[in-house]
PDB file of C-alpha atoms in Angstrom:
ATOM      1  CA  MET P1413     106.716 123.897  97.927  1.00  0.00           C
ATOM      2  CA  ARG P1414     105.305 123.977 101.445  1.00  0.00           C
ATOM      3  CA  ASP P1415     102.036 125.490 100.206  1.00  0.00           C
ATOM      4  CA  ASN P1416     101.508 122.400  98.064  1.00  0.00           C
ATOM      5  CA  LYS P1417     102.262 119.805 100.730  1.00  0.00           C
ATOM      6  CA  TYR P1418      98.600 118.885 101.068  1.00  0.00           C
ATOM      7  CA  LEU P1419      97.959 118.513  97.320  1.00  0.00           C
ATOM      8  CA  PRO P1420      98.924 114.791  97.276  1.00  0.00           C
ATOM      9  CA  ILE P1421      96.472 114.192 100.138  1.00  0.00           C
ATOM     10  CA  VAL P1422      93.692 116.043  98.322  1.00  0.00           C
ATOM     11  CA  SER P1423      94.560 114.124  95.156  1.00  0.00           C
ATOM     12  CA  ALA P1424      94.369 110.811  97.031  1.00  0.00           C
ATOM     13  CA  ILE P1425      90.959 111.667  98.477  1.00  0.00           C
ATOM     14  CA  ILE P1426      89.666 112.619  95.029  1.00  0.00           C
ATOM     15  CA  TYR P1427      90.857 109.431  93.299  1.00  0.00           C
ATOM     16  CA  SER P1428      89.524 107.311  96.157  1.00  0.00           C
ATOM     17  CA  THR P1429      86.139 108.985  95.711  1.00  0.00           C
ATOM     18  CA  ILE P1430      86.188 108.410  91.945  1.00  0.00           C
ATOM     19  CA  PHE P1431      87.172 104.753  92.355  1.00  0.00           C
ATOM     20  CA  GLY P1432      84.498 104.363  95.032  1.00  0.00           C
ATOM     21  CA  PHE P1433      81.738 105.391  92.623  1.00  0.00           C
ATOM     22  CA  SER P1434      83.192 103.174  89.882  1.00  0.00           C
ATOM     23  CA  PHE P1435      81.692 100.073  91.532  1.00  0.00           C
ATOM     24  CA  MET P1436      78.208 101.479  91.038  1.00  0.00           C
ATOM     25  CA  PHE P1437      78.837 102.435  87.401  1.00  0.00           C
ATOM     26  CA  SER P1438      80.442  99.038  86.730  1.00  0.00           C
ATOM     27  CA  LYS P1439      77.337  97.334  88.097  1.00  0.00           C
ATOM     28  CA  ILE P1440      75.168  99.390  85.727  1.00  0.00           C
ATOM     29  CA  GLY P1441      77.406  98.736  82.730  1.00  0.00           C
ATOM     30  CA  LEU P1442      77.612  94.992  83.377  1.00  0.00           C
ATOM     31  CA  GLU P1443      73.864  94.716  82.830  1.00  0.00           C
ATOM     32  CA  VAL P1444      74.445  95.191  79.077  1.00  0.00           C
ATOM     33  CA  MET P1445      78.116  94.211  78.684  1.00  0.00           C
ATOM     34  CA  THR P1446      80.349  91.317  79.672  1.00  0.00           C
ATOM     35  CA  PRO P1447      83.234  92.098  82.073  1.00  0.00           C
ATOM     36  CA  ILE P1448      85.865  91.888  79.303  1.00  0.00           C
ATOM     37  CA  GLU P1449      83.791  94.171  77.041  1.00  0.00           C
ATOM     38  CA  LEU P1450      83.419  96.739  79.812  1.00  0.00           C
ATOM     39  CA  ILE P1451      87.143  96.734  80.608  1.00  0.00           C
ATOM     40  CA  SER P1452      88.172  96.752  76.925  1.00  0.00           C
ATOM     41  CA  PHE P1453      85.958  99.662  75.877  1.00  0.00           C
ATOM     42  CA  ARG P1454      86.795 101.538  79.090  1.00  0.00           C
ATOM     43  CA  PHE P1455      90.520 101.603  78.379  1.00  0.00           C
ATOM     44  CA  LEU P1456      90.059 102.078  74.632  1.00  0.00           C
ATOM     45  CA  LEU P1457      88.030 105.208  75.317  1.00  0.00           C
ATOM     46  CA  ALA P1458      90.615 106.387  77.847  1.00  0.00           C
ATOM     47  CA  ALA P1459      93.499 105.863  75.410  1.00  0.00           C
ATOM     48  CA  LEU P1460      91.707 107.645  72.569  1.00  0.00           C
ATOM     49  CA  VAL P1461      90.716 110.604  74.754  1.00  0.00           C
ATOM     50  CA  MET P1462      94.293 111.007  76.038  1.00  0.00           C
ATOM     51  CA  THR P1463      95.593 110.808  72.467  1.00  0.00           C
ATOM     52  CA  LEU P1464      93.142 113.525  71.440  1.00  0.00           C
ATOM     53  CA  LEU P1465      94.213 115.707  74.370  1.00  0.00           C
ATOM     54  CA  LYS P1466      97.833 115.160  73.351  1.00  0.00           C
ATOM     55  CA  ALA P1467      97.105 116.072  69.721  1.00  0.00           C
ATOM     56  CA  LEU P1468      95.334 119.271  70.832  1.00  0.00           C
ATOM     57  CA  GLY P1469      98.294 120.217  73.011  1.00  0.00           C
ATOM     58  CA  ILE P1470      96.229 120.092  76.205  1.00  0.00           C
ATOM     59  CA  ILE P1471      98.555 117.520  77.738  1.00  0.00           C
ATOM     60  CA  LYS P1472     102.254 116.979  77.042  1.00  0.00           C
ATOM     61  CA  VAL P1473     103.599 113.483  76.445  1.00  0.00           C
ATOM     62  CA  ASN P1474     107.236 113.113  75.451  1.00  0.00           C
ATOM     63  CA  LEU P1475     108.546 109.558  75.584  1.00  0.00           C
ATOM     64  CA  LYS P1476     111.462 110.009  73.161  1.00  0.00           C
ATOM     65  CA  GLY P1477     114.896 109.241  74.499  1.00  0.00           C
ATOM     66  CA  LYS P1478     113.566 107.897  77.785  1.00  0.00           C
ATOM     67  CA  ASN P1479     113.929 104.359  79.124  1.00  0.00           C
ATOM     68  CA  ILE P1480     110.327 103.251  78.886  1.00  0.00           C
ATOM     69  CA  LYS P1481     110.889  99.719  80.208  1.00  0.00           C
ATOM     70  CA  MET P1482     109.892 100.561  83.786  1.00  0.00           C
ATOM     71  CA  VAL P1483     106.699 102.324  82.669  1.00  0.00           C
ATOM     72  CA  LEU P1484     105.779  99.362  80.454  1.00  0.00           C
ATOM     73  CA  LEU P1485     106.324  96.919  83.310  1.00  0.00           C
ATOM     74  CA  THR P1486     104.297  99.171  85.594  1.00  0.00           C
ATOM     75  CA  SER P1487     101.453  99.304  83.063  1.00  0.00           C
ATOM     76  CA  ILE P1488     101.468  95.522  82.644  1.00  0.00           C
ATOM     77  CA  CYS P1489     101.130  95.123  86.410  1.00  0.00           C
ATOM     78  CA  GLU P1490      98.210  97.546  86.459  1.00  0.00           C
ATOM     79  CA  PRO P1491      95.848  97.746  84.744  1.00  0.00           C
ATOM     80  CA  VAL P1492      96.511  94.483  82.824  1.00  0.00           C
ATOM     81  CA  LEU P1493      97.499  91.828  85.383  1.00  0.00           C
ATOM     82  CA  TYR P1494      95.611  93.390  88.260  1.00  0.00           C
ATOM     83  CA  PHE P1495      92.287  93.572  86.405  1.00  0.00           C
ATOM     84  CA  LEU P1496      92.657  90.067  84.966  1.00  0.00           C
ATOM     85  CA  PHE P1497      93.529  88.414  88.272  1.00  0.00           C
ATOM     86  CA  GLU P1498      90.970  90.426  90.207  1.00  0.00           C
ATOM     87  CA  SER P1499      88.113  89.557  87.833  1.00  0.00           C
ATOM     88  CA  MET P1500      89.001  85.855  87.841  1.00  0.00           C
ATOM     89  CA  GLY P1501      89.403  85.825  91.610  1.00  0.00           C
ATOM     90  CA  ILE P1502      86.126  87.614  92.287  1.00  0.00           C
ATOM     91  CA  ASN P1503      84.341  85.209  89.935  1.00  0.00           C
ATOM     92  CA  MET P1504      85.550  82.213  91.963  1.00  0.00           C
ATOM     93  CA  THR P1505      85.177  83.483  95.525  1.00  0.00           C
ATOM     94  CA  SER P1506      82.641  85.042  97.850  1.00  0.00           C
ATOM     95  CA  SER P1507      82.426  88.803  98.241  1.00  0.00           C
ATOM     96  CA  SER P1508      83.884  88.571 101.752  1.00  0.00           C
ATOM     97  CA  GLU P1509      86.952  86.706 100.478  1.00  0.00           C
ATOM     98  CA  ALA P1510      87.455  89.160  97.618  1.00  0.00           C
ATOM     99  CA  GLY P1511      87.041  92.189  99.856  1.00  0.00           C
ATOM    100  CA  LEU P1512      89.328  90.709 102.477  1.00  0.00           C
ATOM    101  CA  MET P1513      92.085  89.909 100.000  1.00  0.00           C
ATOM    102  CA  ILE P1514      91.969  93.187  98.054  1.00  0.00           C
ATOM    103  CA  SER P1515      92.037  95.172 101.297  1.00  0.00           C
ATOM    104  CA  LEU P1516      95.495  93.710 101.976  1.00  0.00           C
ATOM    105  CA  ILE P1517      97.050  95.724  99.129  1.00  0.00           C
ATOM    106  CA  PRO P1518      98.242  98.574 101.426  1.00  0.00           C
ATOM    107  CA  VAL P1519      99.981  96.004 103.634  1.00  0.00           C
ATOM    108  CA  PHE P1520     101.905  94.505 100.715  1.00  0.00           C
ATOM    109  CA  VAL P1521     102.676  97.961  99.335  1.00  0.00           C
ATOM    110  CA  ALA P1522     104.137  98.921 102.720  1.00  0.00           C
ATOM    111  CA  ILE P1523     106.272  95.755 102.771  1.00  0.00           C
ATOM    112  CA  PHE P1524     107.443  96.191  99.170  1.00  0.00           C
ATOM    113  CA  SER P1525     108.196  99.890  99.716  1.00  0.00           C
ATOM    114  CA  MET P1526     110.542  99.009 102.557  1.00  0.00           C
ATOM    115  CA  ILE P1527     112.271  96.331 100.440  1.00  0.00           C
ATOM    116  CA  PHE P1528     112.515  98.043  97.043  1.00  0.00           C
ATOM    117  CA  LEU P1529     112.322 101.753  97.870  1.00  0.00           C
ATOM    118  CA  HIS P1530     113.885 101.699 101.343  1.00  0.00           C
ATOM    119  CA  GLU P1531     111.013 103.734 102.739  1.00  0.00           C
ATOM    120  CA  ARG P1532     110.838 103.830 106.503  1.00  0.00           C
ATOM    121  CA  LEU P1533     107.587 103.467 108.408  1.00  0.00           C
ATOM    122  CA  ARG P1534     107.150 104.202 112.067  1.00  0.00           C
ATOM    123  CA  PRO P1535     105.577 101.363 114.100  1.00  0.00           C
ATOM    124  CA  ILE P1536     102.584 103.561 114.874  1.00  0.00           C
ATOM    125  CA  GLN P1537     101.992 104.088 111.137  1.00  0.00           C
ATOM    126  CA  LEU P1538     102.041 100.341 110.543  1.00  0.00           C
ATOM    127  CA  GLY P1539      99.441 100.073 113.273  1.00  0.00           C
ATOM    128  CA  PHE P1540      97.170 102.627 111.608  1.00  0.00           C
ATOM    129  CA  ILE P1541      97.587 100.923 108.200  1.00  0.00           C
ATOM    130  CA  ALA P1542      96.540  97.646 109.838  1.00  0.00           C
ATOM    131  CA  LEU P1543      93.595  99.450 111.470  1.00  0.00           C
ATOM    132  CA  SER P1544      92.398 100.798 108.120  1.00  0.00           C
ATOM    133  CA  VAL P1545      92.705  97.370 106.517  1.00  0.00           C
ATOM    134  CA  GLY P1546      90.824  95.886 109.454  1.00  0.00           C
ATOM    135  CA  GLY P1547      87.916  98.253 108.837  1.00  0.00           C
ATOM    136  CA  VAL P1548      87.585  97.072 105.221  1.00  0.00           C
ATOM    137  CA  ILE P1549      87.859  93.420 106.264  1.00  0.00           C
ATOM    138  CA  PHE P1550      85.207  93.920 108.960  1.00  0.00           C
ATOM    139  CA  ILE P1551      82.686  95.422 106.530  1.00  0.00           C
ATOM    140  CA  ASN P1552      83.223  92.769 103.860  1.00  0.00           C
ATOM    141  CA  MET P1553      83.086  89.881 106.292  1.00  0.00           C
ATOM    142  CA  MET P1554      79.889  91.179 107.912  1.00  0.00           C
ATOM    143  CA  LYS P1555      78.228  91.783 104.544  1.00  0.00           C
ATOM    144  CA  ASP P1556      78.731  88.160 103.582  1.00  0.00           C
ATOM    145  CA  SER P1557      77.851  86.823 107.034  1.00  0.00           C
ATOM    146  CA  LEU P1558      81.374  85.512 107.514  1.00  0.00           C
ATOM    147  CA  SER P1559      80.841  83.196 104.560  1.00  0.00           C
ATOM    148  CA  LEU P1560      83.953  81.652 103.048  1.00  0.00           C
ATOM    149  CA  SER P1561      83.699  79.513  99.924  1.00  0.00           C
ATOM    150  CA  GLY P1562      87.102  77.930 100.344  1.00  0.00           C
ATOM    151  CA  ASN P1563      87.924  78.200  96.626  1.00  0.00           C
ATOM    152  CA  LEU P1564      91.720  77.968  96.682  1.00  0.00           C
ATOM    153  CA  LEU P1565      92.205  78.892  93.006  1.00  0.00           C
ATOM    154  CA  GLY P1566      90.145  82.043  93.447  1.00  0.00           C
ATOM    155  CA  ILE P1567      92.203  83.022  96.489  1.00  0.00           C
ATOM    156  CA  ILE P1568      95.401  82.448  94.502  1.00  0.00           C
ATOM    157  CA  PHE P1569      94.153  84.717  91.687  1.00  0.00           C
ATOM    158  CA  LEU P1570      93.299  87.438  94.220  1.00  0.00           C
ATOM    159  CA  PHE P1571      96.732  87.072  95.787  1.00  0.00           C
ATOM    160  CA  PHE P1572      98.303  87.580  92.342  1.00  0.00           C
ATOM    161  CA  ALA P1573      96.124  90.708  91.951  1.00  0.00           C
ATOM    162  CA  ILE P1574      97.509  92.028  95.252  1.00  0.00           C
ATOM    163  CA  ILE P1575     101.099  91.404  94.145  1.00  0.00           C
ATOM    164  CA  ALA P1576     100.437  93.058  90.761  1.00  0.00           C
ATOM    165  CA  SER P1577      98.975  96.142  92.430  1.00  0.00           C
ATOM    166  CA  ALA P1578     101.857  96.346  94.908  1.00  0.00           C
ATOM    167  CA  PHE P1579     104.416  96.178  92.091  1.00  0.00           C
ATOM    168  CA  TYR P1580     102.432  98.830  90.196  1.00  0.00           C
ATOM    169  CA  ASN P1581     102.843 101.198  93.152  1.00  0.00           C
ATOM    170  CA  ILE P1582     106.580 100.526  93.282  1.00  0.00           C
ATOM    171  CA  GLY P1583     106.932 100.847  89.499  1.00  0.00           C
ATOM    172  CA  SER P1584     105.005 104.110  89.384  1.00  0.00           C
ATOM    173  CA  LYS P1585     107.249 105.564  92.077  1.00  0.00           C
ATOM    174  CA  LYS P1586     110.396 104.534  90.207  1.00  0.00           C
ATOM    175  CA  SER P1587     108.975 105.742  86.880  1.00  0.00           C
ATOM    176  CA  SER P1588     108.182 109.165  88.349  1.00  0.00           C
ATOM    177  CA  ILE P1589     111.919 109.919  88.357  1.00  0.00           C
ATOM    178  CA  ASP P1590     111.971 110.203  84.535  1.00  0.00           C
ATOM    179  CA  PHE P1591     108.300 110.465  83.565  1.00  0.00           C
ATOM    180  CA  THR P1592     105.498 112.844  84.516  1.00  0.00           C
ATOM    181  CA  PRO P1593     102.241 111.468  85.987  1.00  0.00           C
ATOM    182  CA  VAL P1594     100.537 112.309  82.670  1.00  0.00           C
ATOM    183  CA  GLU P1595     103.084 110.302  80.678  1.00  0.00           C
ATOM    184  CA  ILE P1596     102.781 107.289  82.987  1.00  0.00           C
ATOM    185  CA  THR P1597      98.988 107.451  82.749  1.00  0.00           C
ATOM    186  CA  TYR P1598      99.135 107.776  78.947  1.00  0.00           C
ATOM    187  CA  VAL P1599     101.208 104.592  78.623  1.00  0.00           C
ATOM    188  CA  MET P1600      98.962 102.770  81.118  1.00  0.00           C
ATOM    189  CA  MET P1601      95.823 103.595  79.156  1.00  0.00           C
ATOM    190  CA  TRP P1602      97.288 102.394  75.840  1.00  0.00           C
ATOM    191  CA  ILE P1603      98.737  99.208  77.319  1.00  0.00           C
ATOM    192  CA  GLY P1604      95.353  98.511  78.902  1.00  0.00           C
ATOM    193  CA  ALA P1605      93.485  99.267  75.683  1.00  0.00           C
ATOM    194  CA  ILE P1606      95.740  97.067  73.532  1.00  0.00           C
ATOM    195  CA  SER P1607      95.861  94.177  75.993  1.00  0.00           C
ATOM    196  CA  PHE P1608      92.173  93.927  76.854  1.00  0.00           C
ATOM    197  CA  ASN P1609      90.944  94.544  73.300  1.00  0.00           C
ATOM    198  CA  THR P1610      93.313  91.831  72.056  1.00  0.00           C
ATOM    199  CA  ILE P1611      91.695  89.444  74.531  1.00  0.00           C
ATOM    200  CA  LEU P1612      88.237  90.560  73.419  1.00  0.00           C
ATOM    201  CA  ILE P1613      89.132  90.122  69.731  1.00  0.00           C
ATOM    202  CA  ILE P1614      90.463  86.606  70.332  1.00  0.00           C
ATOM    203  CA  THR P1615      87.352  85.750  72.346  1.00  0.00           C
ATOM    204  CA  ASN P1616      85.044  86.991  69.587  1.00  0.00           C
ATOM    205  CA  LEU P1617      87.045  85.190  66.892  1.00  0.00           C
ATOM    206  CA  ILE P1618      86.734  81.923  68.814  1.00  0.00           C
ATOM    207  CA  LYS P1619      82.996  82.480  69.134  1.00  0.00           C
ATOM    208  CA  GLY P1620      82.691  83.630  65.504  1.00  0.00           C
ATOM    209  CA  ASN P1621      81.165  86.848  66.758  1.00  0.00           C
ATOM    210  CA  MET P1622      83.469  89.565  65.379  1.00  0.00           C
ATOM    211  CA  ARG P1623      80.705  91.393  63.506  1.00  0.00           C
ATOM    212  CA  ASN P1624      79.094  92.182  66.877  1.00  0.00           C
ATOM    213  CA  TYR P1625      82.311  93.547  68.391  1.00  0.00           C
ATOM    214  CA  PHE P1626      80.906  97.013  69.038  1.00  0.00           C
ATOM    215  CA  ALA P1627      77.292  95.863  69.492  1.00  0.00           C
ATOM    216  CA  PRO P1628      77.265  96.552  73.265  1.00  0.00           C
ATOM    217  CA  LEU P1629      77.877 100.239  72.534  1.00  0.00           C
ATOM    218  CA  ALA P1630      74.462 100.412  70.884  1.00  0.00           C
ATOM    219  CA  HIS P1631      72.865 100.160  74.339  1.00  0.00           C
ATOM    220  CA  SER P1632      72.210 103.609  75.769  1.00  0.00           C
ATOM    221  CA  GLN P1633      72.759 102.140  79.235  1.00  0.00           C
ATOM    222  CA  ALA P1634      76.410 101.490  78.339  1.00  0.00           C
ATOM    223  CA  ILE P1635      77.303 105.084  77.486  1.00  0.00           C
ATOM    224  CA  ILE P1636      77.288 106.767  80.901  1.00  0.00           C
ATOM    225  CA  PRO P1637      79.167 103.921  82.672  1.00  0.00           C
ATOM    226  CA  LEU P1638      81.815 103.924  79.931  1.00  0.00           C
ATOM    227  CA  LEU P1639      82.210 107.704  80.067  1.00  0.00           C
ATOM    228  CA  TYR P1640      82.616 107.585  83.830  1.00  0.00           C
ATOM    229  CA  LEU P1641      84.931 104.562  83.863  1.00  0.00           C
ATOM    230  CA  GLY P1642      86.910 105.600  80.792  1.00  0.00           C
ATOM    231  CA  ILE P1643      87.428 109.279  81.553  1.00  0.00           C
ATOM    232  CA  LEU P1644      87.033 109.794  85.295  1.00  0.00           C
ATOM    233  CA  SER P1645      87.938 106.383  86.715  1.00  0.00           C
ATOM    234  CA  SER P1646      90.756 105.717  84.254  1.00  0.00           C
ATOM    235  CA  ILE P1647      92.304 108.982  83.041  1.00  0.00           C
ATOM    236  CA  VAL P1648      91.601 111.324  85.952  1.00  0.00           C
ATOM    237  CA  ALA P1649      91.826 108.830  88.809  1.00  0.00           C
ATOM    238  CA  PHE P1650      94.944 107.021  87.587  1.00  0.00           C
ATOM    239  CA  PHE P1651      96.634 110.357  86.867  1.00  0.00           C
ATOM    240  CA  MET P1652      95.950 111.371  90.451  1.00  0.00           C
ATOM    241  CA  VAL P1653      97.209 108.014  91.710  1.00  0.00           C
ATOM    242  CA  ASN P1654     100.456 108.471  89.787  1.00  0.00           C
ATOM    243  CA  TYR P1655     100.727 112.085  90.949  1.00  0.00           C
ATOM    244  CA  THR P1656     100.172 111.120  94.588  1.00  0.00           C
ATOM    245  CA  ILE P1657     102.682 108.277  94.378  1.00  0.00           C
ATOM    246  CA  SER P1658     105.272 110.649  92.899  1.00  0.00           C
ATOM    247  CA  LYS P1659     104.910 113.078  95.809  1.00  0.00           C
ATOM    248  CA  ILE P1660     104.582 110.966  98.972  1.00  0.00           C
ATOM    249  CA  PRO P1661     105.743 107.523 100.167  1.00  0.00           C
ATOM    250  CA  VAL P1662     103.803 104.762  98.409  1.00  0.00           C
ATOM    251  CA  SER P1663     103.100 103.086 101.747  1.00  0.00           C
ATOM    252  CA  GLN P1664     101.124 106.181 102.672  1.00  0.00           C
ATOM    253  CA  SER P1665      99.399 106.732  99.333  1.00  0.00           C
ATOM    254  CA  ALA P1666      98.220 103.109  99.125  1.00  0.00           C
ATOM    255  CA  VAL P1667      96.233 103.294 102.352  1.00  0.00           C
ATOM    256  CA  PHE P1668      93.858 105.831 100.764  1.00  0.00           C
ATOM    257  CA  ALA P1669      92.517 103.028  98.569  1.00  0.00           C
ATOM    258  CA  ASN P1670      90.570 101.835 101.587  1.00  0.00           C
ATOM    259  CA  LEU P1671      88.478 105.012 101.422  1.00  0.00           C
ATOM    260  CA  CYS P1672      86.924 103.510  98.271  1.00  0.00           C
ATOM    261  CA  THR P1673      84.950 101.158 100.507  1.00  0.00           C
ATOM    262  CA  ILE P1674      83.321 104.077 102.318  1.00  0.00           C
ATOM    263  CA  VAL P1675      82.487 105.871  99.063  1.00  0.00           C
ATOM    264  CA  SER P1676      81.056 102.729  97.447  1.00  0.00           C
ATOM    265  CA  ILE P1677      78.810 102.178 100.480  1.00  0.00           C
ATOM    266  CA  ALA P1678      77.653 105.811 100.391  1.00  0.00           C
ATOM    267  CA  ALA P1679      76.937 105.574  96.651  1.00  0.00           C
ATOM    268  CA  GLY P1680      74.943 102.390  97.150  1.00  0.00           C
ATOM    269  CA  VAL P1681      72.889 103.873  99.986  1.00  0.00           C
ATOM    270  CA  LEU P1682      72.264 107.335  98.538  1.00  0.00           C
ATOM    271  CA  ILE P1683      71.850 106.487  94.840  1.00  0.00           C
ATOM    272  CA  LEU P1684      70.942 102.803  94.573  1.00  0.00           C
ATOM    273  CA  LYS P1685      68.917 102.879  97.822  1.00  0.00           C
ATOM    274  CA  GLU P1686      70.823  99.955  99.306  1.00  0.00           C
ATOM    275  CA  ASP P1687      70.599  99.195 103.035  1.00  0.00           C
ATOM    276  CA  PHE P1688      72.985 100.774 105.525  1.00  0.00           C
ATOM    277  CA  PHE P1689      73.925  98.633 108.518  1.00  0.00           C
ATOM    278  CA  PHE P1690      75.620  99.311 111.850  1.00  0.00           C
ATOM    279  CA  TYR P1691      78.751  97.493 110.710  1.00  0.00           C
ATOM    280  CA  ASP P1692      79.056  99.844 107.729  1.00  0.00           C
ATOM    281  CA  PHE P1693      79.267 102.776 110.138  1.00  0.00           C
ATOM    282  CA  ILE P1694      81.709 101.052 112.483  1.00  0.00           C
ATOM    283  CA  GLY P1695      83.937  99.914 109.609  1.00  0.00           C
ATOM    284  CA  ALA P1696      83.873 103.377 108.010  1.00  0.00           C
ATOM    285  CA  VAL P1697      84.977 105.039 111.252  1.00  0.00           C
ATOM    286  CA  VAL P1698      87.802 102.518 111.679  1.00  0.00           C
ATOM    287  CA  ILE P1699      88.976 103.094 108.072  1.00  0.00           C
ATOM    288  CA  LEU P1700      88.942 106.875 108.483  1.00  0.00           C
ATOM    289  CA  VAL P1701      90.899 106.694 111.735  1.00  0.00           C
ATOM    290  CA  GLY P1702      93.431 104.372 110.094  1.00  0.00           C
ATOM    291  CA  VAL P1703      93.941 106.676 107.110  1.00  0.00           C
ATOM    292  CA  TRP P1704      94.126 109.747 109.340  1.00  0.00           C
ATOM    293  CA  GLY P1705      96.730 108.157 111.601  1.00  0.00           C
ATOM    294  CA  THR P1706      98.907 107.056 108.695  1.00  0.00           C
ATOM    295  CA  VAL P1707      98.924 110.569 107.238  1.00  0.00           C
ATOM    296  CA  TYR P1708      99.163 112.437 110.549  1.00  0.00           C
ATOM    297  CA  PHE P1709     102.232 110.657 111.862  1.00  0.00           C
ATOM    298  CA  GLU P1710     103.970 110.839 108.464  1.00  0.00           C
ATOM    299  CA  GLU P1711     103.376 114.588 108.354  1.00  0.00           C
ATOM    300  CA  LYS P1712     104.495 114.959 111.947  1.00  0.00           C
ATOM    301  CA  GLU P1713     107.822 113.482 110.912  1.00  0.00           C
ATOM    302  CA  GLY P1714     108.112 116.261 108.307  1.00  0.00           C
ATOM    303  CA  ILE P1715     108.356 113.843 105.390  1.00  0.00           C
ATOM    304  CA  LEU P1716     105.587 115.453 103.329  1.00  0.00           C
ATOM    305  CA  ASN P1717     106.882 118.139 101.026  1.00  0.00           C
TER     306      ASN P1717
END
């Protein structure tokens, strides 16, 4: 399989790019939908599309006779718990705090991988992971002028989001022993769809607004963001995440998430005509060096297969 040793790296770059653009499409979609509506319809679309692909025989999903507990726990961690905690945390904190906290995910994944998966990281790799995280922190702190709101509850929610994401990485790795990346993604999409739409239904029942459940979909501005988030950012990207995790150490795969920051900046500058500052360039270079170092020294050890 030596010819395919770079496929997980290519996969990681692709899903990081997709996730990077998702911030822009989320911003567009949130102009006509609430956050819970956007998340609910996103995963509902993803689940229905994957079910259609399964029915047409384009993808194979066989869950019979397999111990699905680990996949269910993995799916609860992400997307369910991660998205819930992240949205609540972001709502209560400044952008610098949110960016700083979320950028710590690769660090916690590295720690958890050593504890639960017994993966070994060379000291130099830990240094490059820290360097990549530092680049994300630098950009987010500079963007918000080093502003910290000091909202402890928001920080706690973001910390829970980090833990949920770290456990998702561990769970996906363990699940890959018995399940294919497609099967893991299929379960994730349905768990996300059921969980978030249940929350949306309860919310609308409390408000007495059930008749307008699908009203946001009448806005033409909602269609393209939902198609992107539901198909590319959910089905394709999460499949590639699960594929990458199944092929290389999770401590290495997680660091690619920091590339999302670079892509989101590029999307904002090139498409939304947002400003580009010197610290964006510096942070981007630091992130790229950190990701490169993590991959290079892992490959040098001959661990990639």
